[in-house]
């Protein structure tokens, strides 16, 4: 796995840190319409639930086999912010593919992750 970013932060203000991970790999090294087997991009949340670590995938695009035209998406963890003023941090994930990009805002409650806002453009 090629980690591109790790954030350790208390998202909910409960005194317990969560860990956000981003990882991507592209055999071509670029966002092309085609993919190789094993190309991937993901953002994940790791939380402590009942004394055990639980991993929740926030966004992912994984290719087990090569594809000539798949328009793979690369996800990036941009940060966290309390965008609505409720005392809980939202997670900001941007994404790009060969003809577009965008940003999605996720709310986190325990290990549940919900997309609450998004915008993007592309073909």
PDB file of C-alpha atoms in Angstrom:
ATOM      1  CA  UNK A   1       0.000   0.000   0.000  1.00  0.00           C
ATOM      2  CA  UNK A   2       1.291   3.466  -0.861  1.00  0.00           C
ATOM      3  CA  UNK A   3       0.031   5.837   1.811  1.00  0.00           C
ATOM      4  CA  UNK A   4      -0.404   9.408   0.626  1.00  0.00           C
ATOM      5  CA  UNK A   5      -1.681  10.940   3.864  1.00  0.00           C
ATOM      6  CA  UNK A   6      -2.397  10.018   7.476  1.00  0.00           C
ATOM      7  CA  UNK A   7      -4.291  12.223   9.942  1.00  0.00           C
ATOM      8  CA  UNK A   8      -4.793  11.394  13.603  1.00  0.00           C
ATOM      9  CA  UNK A   9      -7.519  13.633  14.992  1.00  0.00           C
ATOM     10  CA  UNK A  10     -10.415  13.651  17.450  1.00  0.00           C
ATOM     11  CA  UNK A  11     -13.254  14.154  14.970  1.00  0.00           C
ATOM     12  CA  UNK A  12     -16.126  14.057  17.464  1.00  0.00           C
ATOM     13  CA  UNK A  13     -14.543  15.926  20.374  1.00  0.00           C
ATOM     14  CA  UNK A  14     -14.958  12.907  22.677  1.00  0.00           C
ATOM     15  CA  UNK A  15     -11.291  12.666  23.646  1.00  0.00           C
ATOM     16  CA  UNK A  16     -10.634   9.613  21.442  1.00  0.00           C
ATOM     17  CA  UNK A  17      -8.568  10.070  18.286  1.00  0.00           C
ATOM     18  CA  UNK A  18      -9.616   8.593  14.975  1.00  0.00           C
ATOM     19  CA  UNK A  19      -7.167   7.901  12.153  1.00  0.00           C
ATOM     20  CA  UNK A  20      -7.828   8.876   8.539  1.00  0.00           C
ATOM     21  CA  UNK A  21      -5.746   7.195   5.829  1.00  0.00           C
ATOM     22  CA  UNK A  22      -5.390   7.878   2.114  1.00  0.00           C
ATOM     23  CA  UNK A  23      -3.559   5.544  -0.262  1.00  0.00           C
ATOM     24  CA  UNK A  24      -3.201   5.398  -4.039  1.00  0.00           C
ATOM     25  CA  UNK A  25      -1.293   3.424  -6.619  1.00  0.00           C
ATOM     26  CA  UNK A  26      -1.343   3.659 -10.407  1.00  0.00           C
ATOM     27  CA  UNK A  27       1.029   1.539 -12.501  1.00  0.00           C
ATOM     28  CA  UNK A  28       1.072   4.277 -15.160  1.00  0.00           C
ATOM     29  CA  UNK A  29       1.743   6.997 -12.582  1.00  0.00           C
ATOM     30  CA  UNK A  30      -0.970   9.172 -14.111  1.00  0.00           C
ATOM     31  CA  UNK A  31      -4.763   9.461 -14.332  1.00  0.00           C
ATOM     32  CA  UNK A  32      -5.422   7.732 -17.635  1.00  0.00           C
ATOM     33  CA  UNK A  33      -8.659   6.169 -18.893  1.00  0.00           C
ATOM     34  CA  UNK A  34      -7.107   2.697 -18.654  1.00  0.00           C
ATOM     35  CA  UNK A  35      -5.960   0.835 -15.558  1.00  0.00           C
ATOM     36  CA  UNK A  36      -3.611  -1.987 -14.686  1.00  0.00           C
ATOM     37  CA  UNK A  37      -4.457  -4.860 -12.375  1.00  0.00           C
ATOM     38  CA  UNK A  38      -3.720  -3.684  -8.854  1.00  0.00           C
ATOM     39  CA  UNK A  39      -4.370   0.040  -9.390  1.00  0.00           C
ATOM     40  CA  UNK A  40      -6.289   1.571  -6.492  1.00  0.00           C
ATOM     41  CA  UNK A  41      -7.148   4.705  -4.590  1.00  0.00           C
ATOM     42  CA  UNK A  42      -8.943   4.922  -1.256  1.00  0.00           C
ATOM     43  CA  UNK A  43      -9.648   6.951   1.850  1.00  0.00           C
ATOM     44  CA  UNK A  44     -10.433   5.086   5.078  1.00  0.00           C
ATOM     45  CA  UNK A  45     -11.397   5.865   8.675  1.00  0.00           C
ATOM     46  CA  UNK A  46     -10.042   3.797  11.574  1.00  0.00           C
ATOM     47  CA  UNK A  47     -11.978   4.083  14.837  1.00  0.00           C
ATOM     48  CA  UNK A  48     -11.887   2.381  18.211  1.00  0.00           C
ATOM     49  CA  UNK A  49     -15.184   0.547  18.795  1.00  0.00           C
ATOM     50  CA  UNK A  50     -15.589  -1.501  21.954  1.00  0.00           C
ATOM     51  CA  UNK A  51     -11.831  -1.699  22.408  1.00  0.00           C
ATOM     52  CA  UNK A  52     -11.215  -2.978  18.860  1.00  0.00           C
ATOM     53  CA  UNK A  53     -10.066  -1.047  15.816  1.00  0.00           C
ATOM     54  CA  UNK A  54     -12.678  -0.864  13.049  1.00  0.00           C
ATOM     55  CA  UNK A  55     -11.884   0.286   9.502  1.00  0.00           C
ATOM     56  CA  UNK A  56     -14.540   2.028   7.396  1.00  0.00           C
ATOM     57  CA  UNK A  57     -13.886   2.812   3.736  1.00  0.00           C
ATOM     58  CA  UNK A  58     -14.954   6.378   2.934  1.00  0.00           C
ATOM     59  CA  UNK A  59     -14.212   6.292  -0.814  1.00  0.00           C
ATOM     60  CA  UNK A  60     -12.459   3.746  -3.011  1.00  0.00           C
ATOM     61  CA  UNK A  61     -11.709   2.745  -6.580  1.00  0.00           C
ATOM     62  CA  UNK A  62      -9.913  -0.610  -6.859  1.00  0.00           C
ATOM     63  CA  UNK A  63      -9.043  -2.620  -9.986  1.00  0.00           C
ATOM     64  CA  UNK A  64      -8.328  -6.323  -9.577  1.00  0.00           C
ATOM     65  CA  UNK A  65      -7.947  -6.737 -13.333  1.00  0.00           C
ATOM     66  CA  UNK A  66      -6.762  -4.387 -16.082  1.00  0.00           C
ATOM     67  CA  UNK A  67      -9.392  -2.312 -17.869  1.00  0.00           C
ATOM     68  CA  UNK A  68      -8.989  -0.491 -21.181  1.00  0.00           C
ATOM     69  CA  UNK A  69     -11.492   2.267 -20.380  1.00  0.00           C
ATOM     70  CA  UNK A  70     -12.375   2.476 -16.701  1.00  0.00           C
ATOM     71  CA  UNK A  71     -11.875   6.187 -15.938  1.00  0.00           C
ATOM     72  CA  UNK A  72     -10.234   5.423 -12.562  1.00  0.00           C
ATOM     73  CA  UNK A  73     -10.740   7.907  -9.770  1.00  0.00           C
ATOM     74  CA  UNK A  74      -7.974   9.104  -7.471  1.00  0.00           C
ATOM     75  CA  UNK A  75      -9.108  10.149  -3.992  1.00  0.00           C
ATOM     76  CA  UNK A  76      -7.171  12.505  -1.722  1.00  0.00           C
ATOM     77  CA  UNK A  77      -7.721  13.350   1.922  1.00  0.00           C
ATOM     78  CA  UNK A  78      -7.666  17.162   2.014  1.00  0.00           C
ATOM     79  CA  UNK A  79      -8.331  17.706   5.698  1.00  0.00           C
ATOM     80  CA  UNK A  80     -10.937  18.128   8.396  1.00  0.00           C
ATOM     81  CA  UNK A  81     -12.983  21.143   9.480  1.00  0.00           C
ATOM     82  CA  UNK A  82     -16.102  21.925  11.481  1.00  0.00           C
ATOM     83  CA  UNK A  83     -18.005  23.284   8.499  1.00  0.00           C
ATOM     84  CA  UNK A  84     -21.464  23.462  10.091  1.00  0.00           C
ATOM     85  CA  UNK A  85     -20.419  24.694  13.560  1.00  0.00           C
ATOM     86  CA  UNK A  86     -21.768  21.679  15.479  1.00  0.00           C
ATOM     87  CA  UNK A  87     -18.479  20.900  17.264  1.00  0.00           C
ATOM     88  CA  UNK A  88     -17.790  17.810  15.135  1.00  0.00           C
ATOM     89  CA  UNK A  89     -15.194  17.832  12.371  1.00  0.00           C
ATOM     90  CA  UNK A  90     -16.234  16.876   8.851  1.00  0.00           C
ATOM     91  CA  UNK A  91     -13.827  15.033   6.525  1.00  0.00           C
ATOM     92  CA  UNK A  92     -12.946  16.617   3.164  1.00  0.00           C
ATOM     93  CA  UNK A  93     -12.082  14.248   0.326  1.00  0.00           C
ATOM     94  CA  UNK A  94     -11.327  15.449  -3.159  1.00  0.00           C
ATOM     95  CA  UNK A  95     -11.252  13.284  -6.225  1.00  0.00           C
ATOM     96  CA  UNK A  96     -10.013  13.466  -9.761  1.00  0.00           C
ATOM     97  CA  UNK A  97     -10.151  11.402 -12.898  1.00  0.00           C
ATOM     98  CA  UNK A  98      -8.817  12.070 -16.365  1.00  0.00           C
ATOM     99  CA  UNK A  99     -11.638  14.485 -17.328  1.00  0.00           C
ATOM    100  CA  UNK A 100     -12.864  15.938 -14.044  1.00  0.00           C
ATOM    101  CA  UNK A 101     -12.564  16.547 -10.334  1.00  0.00           C
ATOM    102  CA  UNK A 102     -14.583  17.421  -7.283  1.00  0.00           C
ATOM    103  CA  UNK A 103     -14.848  17.447  -3.506  1.00  0.00           C
ATOM    104  CA  UNK A 104     -17.090  15.558  -1.082  1.00  0.00           C
ATOM    105  CA  UNK A 105     -17.694  16.452   2.568  1.00  0.00           C
ATOM    106  CA  UNK A 106     -18.396  13.560   4.961  1.00  0.00           C
ATOM    107  CA  UNK A 107     -19.944  13.631   8.439  1.00  0.00           C
ATOM    108  CA  UNK A 108     -18.675  11.025  10.905  1.00  0.00           C
ATOM    109  CA  UNK A 109     -20.640   9.578  13.832  1.00  0.00           C
ATOM    110  CA  UNK A 110     -18.729   6.726  15.460  1.00  0.00           C
ATOM    111  CA  UNK A 111     -17.795   4.430  12.591  1.00  0.00           C
ATOM    112  CA  UNK A 112     -20.679   5.653  10.389  1.00  0.00           C
ATOM    113  CA  UNK A 113     -19.667   7.948   7.536  1.00  0.00           C
ATOM    114  CA  UNK A 114     -22.209   9.923   5.496  1.00  0.00           C
ATOM    115  CA  UNK A 115     -21.673  12.173   2.476  1.00  0.00           C
ATOM    116  CA  UNK A 116     -23.348  15.499   3.325  1.00  0.00           C
ATOM    117  CA  UNK A 117     -22.109  17.831   0.577  1.00  0.00           C
ATOM    118  CA  UNK A 118     -20.376  17.485  -2.747  1.00  0.00           C
ATOM    119  CA  UNK A 119     -19.514  19.376  -5.895  1.00  0.00           C
ATOM    120  CA  UNK A 120     -17.602  18.471  -9.001  1.00  0.00           C
ATOM    121  CA  UNK A 121     -17.255  18.999 -12.701  1.00  0.00           C
ATOM    122  CA  UNK A 122     -16.136  16.958 -15.648  1.00  0.00           C
ATOM    123  CA  UNK A 123     -17.284  14.941 -18.596  1.00  0.00           C
TER     124      UNK A 123
END
